[in-house]
Amino acid sequence: RDIGVTGVQTCALPIYSDMKKIFYLAGFLVFMLTGCLETTQEVTINNDGTGSLTSTNDMSALMGLLKNMGGDNEAIEKLSGQKMDSSISMSSIIDSIAGLSESDKNLLKKGTMQIQIDADAEKFMTKMNFSFNKVSEIMQLNALSDNVLGKRVKDLVAKGAEEMGGDDKIPETSTITSYLDVSFEDGDIKGKVNKEKIASLNSDEFLKGLKELAGMGMNVSHTYVINLPRPATSVEGKNVLLSEDKKKATVKVELTTLYESPDDVSFKIKY
């Protein structure tokens, strides 16, 4: 089997030989909708600095939207009636991904990914789980997902499109987090808008499309849920919600806020 993988903020899809064309189509949808709608990244940090990271993408609302685009949408027609509930260990595929260092492989092999698709029920969710030995590895995991694993799925989708006779260029995608610099250190978590990148936001055609969806009433957002090993001592940011015991911080970044008041998405958490 071929398996394509995006990263921590993205989605993943196994492609089985007996249904290769169907799942290449599903893979294309995964790639096109990466970062769309509701993305949640939950980080749990233990007292010793170890912890876990779970990234969930819920694209169910877009399944319904795409199905309502009309019967001439061949990809959706072929996906009709398809169901999948599959879990995969990352250790089984890391050797097939070029350019990974031993450090990268050691991080990724601890991970698992799950995808749930029920086209008729309009359900489309992906989840990836990783563990880490120190908080700085969270940033390494995010970098891997953006730079290495995303390329892997793009190559596989392009291959599938070629096999199916398509000649469309695979577009470059971006997400809300493409414009944020987030750092994790022991006792200090920061999220800051990248001023250089935000200057080119209005020329980002992919995010413009997501902005139109947000204008139609769909929730296009990225949420960080951070479970701290001890109570927070200080919190900054308009979009940070702290639990009563001060050990859970939730930061929700809306796409519309990124456009209208980008400085408001920045945050700081000390613990």
Coordinates of C-alpha atoms in Angstrom, one line a residue:
R1 CA 0.0 0.0 0.0
D2 CA 1.0 3.6 -0.5
I3 CA 0.5 5.9 2.5
G4 CA 0.6 9.7 2.2
V5 CA 1.0 11.8 5.3
T6 CA 0.8 15.5 6.1
G7 CA 1.8 16.8 9.4
V8 CA 0.7 17.8 12.9
Q9 CA -1.5 20.8 11.7
T10 CA -2.6 18.7 8.6
C11 CA -4.3 15.5 7.5
A12 CA -3.4 12.0 6.5
L13 CA -4.8 9.2 4.2
P14 CA -3.8 5.6 3.5
I15 CA -4.3 4.6 -0.1
Y16 CA -5.0 0.9 -0.7
S17 CA -4.3 -0.7 -4.0
D18 CA -7.8 -2.2 -4.5
M19 CA -9.4 1.2 -4.2
K20 CA -6.5 3.4 -5.3
K21 CA -8.3 5.8 -7.5
I22 CA -11.1 6.4 -4.9
F23 CA -8.6 7.1 -2.2
Y24 CA -6.4 9.3 -4.5
L25 CA -9.5 11.4 -4.9
A26 CA -10.0 11.4 -1.1
G27 CA -6.3 12.3 -0.7
F28 CA -6.7 15.2 -3.1
L29 CA -9.6 16.5 -0.9
V30 CA -7.5 16.1 2.2
F31 CA -4.7 18.1 0.5
M32 CA -7.0 20.8 -0.8
L33 CA -8.8 21.2 2.6
T34 CA -5.7 21.0 4.8
G35 CA -6.1 23.5 7.6
C36 CA -9.7 24.3 6.7
L37 CA -12.5 24.8 9.2
E38 CA -11.8 23.6 12.7
T39 CA -8.2 22.5 13.6
T40 CA -7.4 21.8 17.2
Q41 CA -3.9 21.1 18.5
E42 CA -3.8 19.9 22.1
V43 CA -0.5 19.8 24.0
T44 CA -0.1 18.1 27.4
I45 CA 3.1 18.9 29.3
N46 CA 4.1 16.8 32.2
N47 CA 6.1 17.9 35.2
D48 CA 9.3 16.4 33.8
G49 CA 8.9 18.1 30.4
T50 CA 7.6 15.1 28.6
G51 CA 4.2 15.1 27.1
S52 CA 1.9 14.5 24.2
L53 CA 0.6 16.4 21.2
T54 CA -2.7 15.6 19.4
S55 CA -3.8 17.4 16.2
T56 CA -7.4 17.1 15.0
N57 CA -8.9 18.4 11.8
D58 CA -12.6 18.4 11.5
M59 CA -13.6 19.0 7.9
S60 CA -17.1 17.5 8.1
A61 CA -18.9 20.8 7.2
L62 CA -16.9 21.0 4.0
M63 CA -18.0 17.5 3.0
G64 CA -21.6 18.7 3.0
L65 CA -20.7 21.9 1.1
L66 CA -18.8 19.9 -1.6
K67 CA -21.7 17.5 -2.0
N68 CA -24.1 20.4 -2.5
M69 CA -21.9 21.8 -5.3
G70 CA -23.8 19.7 -7.8
G71 CA -23.9 16.2 -9.3
D72 CA -21.2 17.1 -11.9
N73 CA -18.6 17.0 -9.2
E74 CA -17.0 13.7 -10.3
A75 CA -14.7 13.4 -7.2
I76 CA -17.6 13.7 -4.8
E77 CA -19.7 11.3 -6.8
K78 CA -17.0 8.7 -6.6
L79 CA -16.6 9.2 -2.9
S80 CA -20.3 8.8 -2.3
G81 CA -21.0 5.8 0.0
Q82 CA -17.3 5.5 1.0
K83 CA -16.4 4.8 4.7
M84 CA -13.1 4.6 6.4
D85 CA -11.9 4.3 10.0
S86 CA -8.2 3.5 9.9
S87 CA -5.3 3.9 12.3
I88 CA -1.7 3.7 11.3
S89 CA 1.6 3.7 13.2
M90 CA 4.1 6.3 11.8
S91 CA 6.9 3.8 12.5
S92 CA 5.7 1.7 9.5
I93 CA 6.2 4.5 7.0
I94 CA 9.1 6.7 8.1
D95 CA 11.6 4.8 6.1
S96 CA 9.7 5.7 2.9
I97 CA 10.0 9.4 3.6
A98 CA 13.2 11.0 2.2
G99 CA 15.2 13.6 3.9
L100 CA 14.5 12.6 7.5
S101 CA 17.4 12.7 10.0
E102 CA 17.7 10.1 12.8
S103 CA 16.3 12.7 15.2
D104 CA 13.3 13.3 13.0
K105 CA 12.7 9.5 12.7
N106 CA 12.9 9.0 16.4
L107 CA 10.2 11.7 17.0
L108 CA 7.9 10.5 14.2
K109 CA 8.1 6.8 15.0
K110 CA 6.3 7.4 18.3
G111 CA 3.2 8.8 16.4
T112 CA 0.0 7.4 15.2
M113 CA -2.6 8.8 12.8
Q114 CA -6.3 8.1 12.3
I115 CA -8.7 9.1 9.6
Q116 CA -12.5 8.8 9.7
I117 CA -14.6 9.3 6.6
D118 CA -18.3 8.7 6.1
A119 CA -19.3 10.4 3.0
D120 CA -23.0 9.8 3.4
A121 CA -23.0 11.1 7.0
E122 CA -20.8 14.0 5.9
K123 CA -18.1 13.1 8.4
F124 CA -14.4 13.8 7.6
M125 CA -12.0 13.9 10.5
T126 CA -8.3 13.2 10.9
K127 CA -6.2 12.9 14.1
M128 CA -2.5 12.6 14.7
N129 CA -0.9 11.7 18.0
F130 CA 2.7 12.2 19.1
S131 CA 4.7 12.0 22.3
F132 CA 7.8 14.1 23.1
N133 CA 10.6 14.0 25.7
K134 CA 11.0 17.8 26.0
V135 CA 8.9 20.8 25.1
S136 CA 11.3 22.0 22.5
E137 CA 10.5 18.9 20.4
I138 CA 7.0 20.3 19.8
M139 CA 8.5 22.9 17.5
Q140 CA 10.5 20.2 15.7
L141 CA 7.3 18.2 15.2
N142 CA 5.6 21.2 13.7
A143 CA 8.5 21.9 11.4
L144 CA 8.5 18.3 10.2
S145 CA 4.8 18.4 9.4
D146 CA 5.1 21.6 7.4
N147 CA 8.3 21.0 5.5
V148 CA 8.7 17.2 5.1
L149 CA 5.5 15.3 5.4
G150 CA 3.4 17.9 3.5
K151 CA 5.6 17.4 0.5
R152 CA 5.1 13.6 0.7
V153 CA 1.3 13.9 0.4
K154 CA 1.6 16.4 -2.4
D155 CA 3.8 14.1 -4.4
L156 CA 1.4 11.2 -3.9
V157 CA -1.6 13.3 -4.8
A158 CA 0.1 14.5 -8.0
K159 CA 1.0 10.9 -8.9
G160 CA -2.6 9.9 -8.4
A161 CA -4.0 12.7 -10.5
E162 CA -1.6 11.7 -13.3
E163 CA -2.8 8.1 -13.1
M164 CA -6.4 9.3 -13.4
G165 CA -5.6 11.4 -16.4
G166 CA -5.8 14.8 -14.7
D167 CA -3.4 17.6 -15.5
D168 CA -4.3 20.2 -13.0
K169 CA -1.5 21.8 -11.1
I170 CA -1.5 20.9 -7.4
P171 CA -1.9 24.3 -5.6
E172 CA 0.2 25.6 -2.8
T173 CA -1.7 25.7 0.4
S174 CA -1.4 27.7 3.6
T175 CA -3.0 27.8 7.0
I176 CA -3.7 30.2 9.8
T177 CA -0.6 28.9 11.6
S178 CA 1.5 29.8 8.5
Y179 CA 1.5 33.3 9.8
L180 CA 2.2 32.6 13.4
D181 CA 5.6 31.9 15.1
V182 CA 4.8 29.7 18.1
S183 CA 7.6 28.7 20.5
F184 CA 7.5 26.2 23.5
E185 CA 10.1 26.4 26.2
D186 CA 10.1 25.2 29.8
G187 CA 7.9 27.7 31.6
D188 CA 7.3 29.9 28.6
I189 CA 5.0 29.6 25.6
K190 CA 4.7 32.4 23.0
G191 CA 2.7 32.9 19.8
K192 CA 3.5 35.9 17.7
V193 CA 2.3 37.1 14.3
N194 CA 5.1 37.0 11.7
K195 CA 5.2 40.6 10.5
E196 CA 7.0 39.8 7.3
K197 CA 4.6 37.1 6.3
I198 CA 1.5 39.0 7.4
A199 CA 2.4 41.8 4.9
S200 CA 1.7 39.4 2.1
L201 CA -1.6 38.0 3.5
N202 CA -3.8 39.7 1.0
S203 CA -2.0 38.0 -1.9
D204 CA -2.6 34.5 -0.4
E205 CA -5.2 33.1 -2.8
F206 CA -5.7 29.9 -0.7
L207 CA -6.6 31.8 2.5
K208 CA -8.8 34.1 0.5
G209 CA -10.9 31.1 -0.4
L210 CA -11.1 30.1 3.2
K211 CA -12.1 33.7 4.1
E212 CA -15.0 33.4 1.8
L213 CA -16.1 30.3 3.6
A214 CA -15.9 32.1 6.9
G215 CA -18.0 34.8 5.3
M216 CA -20.7 32.2 4.7
G217 CA -20.9 31.4 8.4
M218 CA -18.4 28.5 8.6
N219 CA -16.0 28.4 11.5
V220 CA -12.4 28.7 10.1
S221 CA -10.1 28.6 13.1
H222 CA -7.1 27.1 14.8
T223 CA -7.3 26.3 18.5
Y224 CA -4.4 25.6 20.8
V225 CA -5.3 23.7 24.0
I226 CA -2.4 23.6 26.3
N227 CA -2.4 21.5 29.5
L228 CA 0.2 22.9 31.8
P229 CA 2.2 20.9 34.5
R230 CA 1.5 23.7 37.0
P231 CA -0.7 26.8 37.2
A232 CA 0.1 29.7 34.9
T233 CA 1.7 32.7 36.5
S234 CA 0.8 35.2 33.8
V235 CA -1.1 35.2 30.6
E236 CA -1.3 37.8 27.8
G237 CA -3.5 37.8 24.7
K238 CA -7.1 38.7 23.9
N239 CA -7.9 35.2 22.7
V240 CA -6.5 33.3 25.7
L241 CA -8.9 31.6 28.0
L242 CA -7.5 30.2 31.3
S243 CA -9.2 27.5 33.3
E244 CA -10.2 28.0 36.9
D245 CA -7.2 26.1 38.2
K246 CA -5.0 28.0 35.7
K247 CA -3.5 24.7 34.4
K248 CA -5.3 24.7 31.0
A249 CA -4.9 27.5 28.5
T250 CA -7.1 27.7 25.3
V251 CA -6.2 30.0 22.5
K252 CA -8.6 30.2 19.6
V253 CA -7.4 32.0 16.5
E254 CA -10.1 32.9 14.0
L255 CA -9.2 33.5 10.3
T256 CA -11.2 36.7 10.3
T257 CA -9.2 38.1 13.2
L258 CA -6.0 37.3 11.3
Y259 CA -7.2 39.6 8.5
E260 CA -8.9 42.3 10.5
S261 CA -6.6 42.7 13.6
P262 CA -3.6 40.4 13.3
D263 CA -1.9 41.7 16.4
D264 CA -4.8 40.3 18.5
V265 CA -3.8 36.7 17.7
S266 CA -0.5 37.0 19.6
F267 CA -0.2 35.4 23.1
K268 CA 2.1 34.7 25.9
I269 CA 1.8 32.1 28.7
K270 CA 4.2 31.7 31.6
Y271 CA 4.0 28.9 34.1

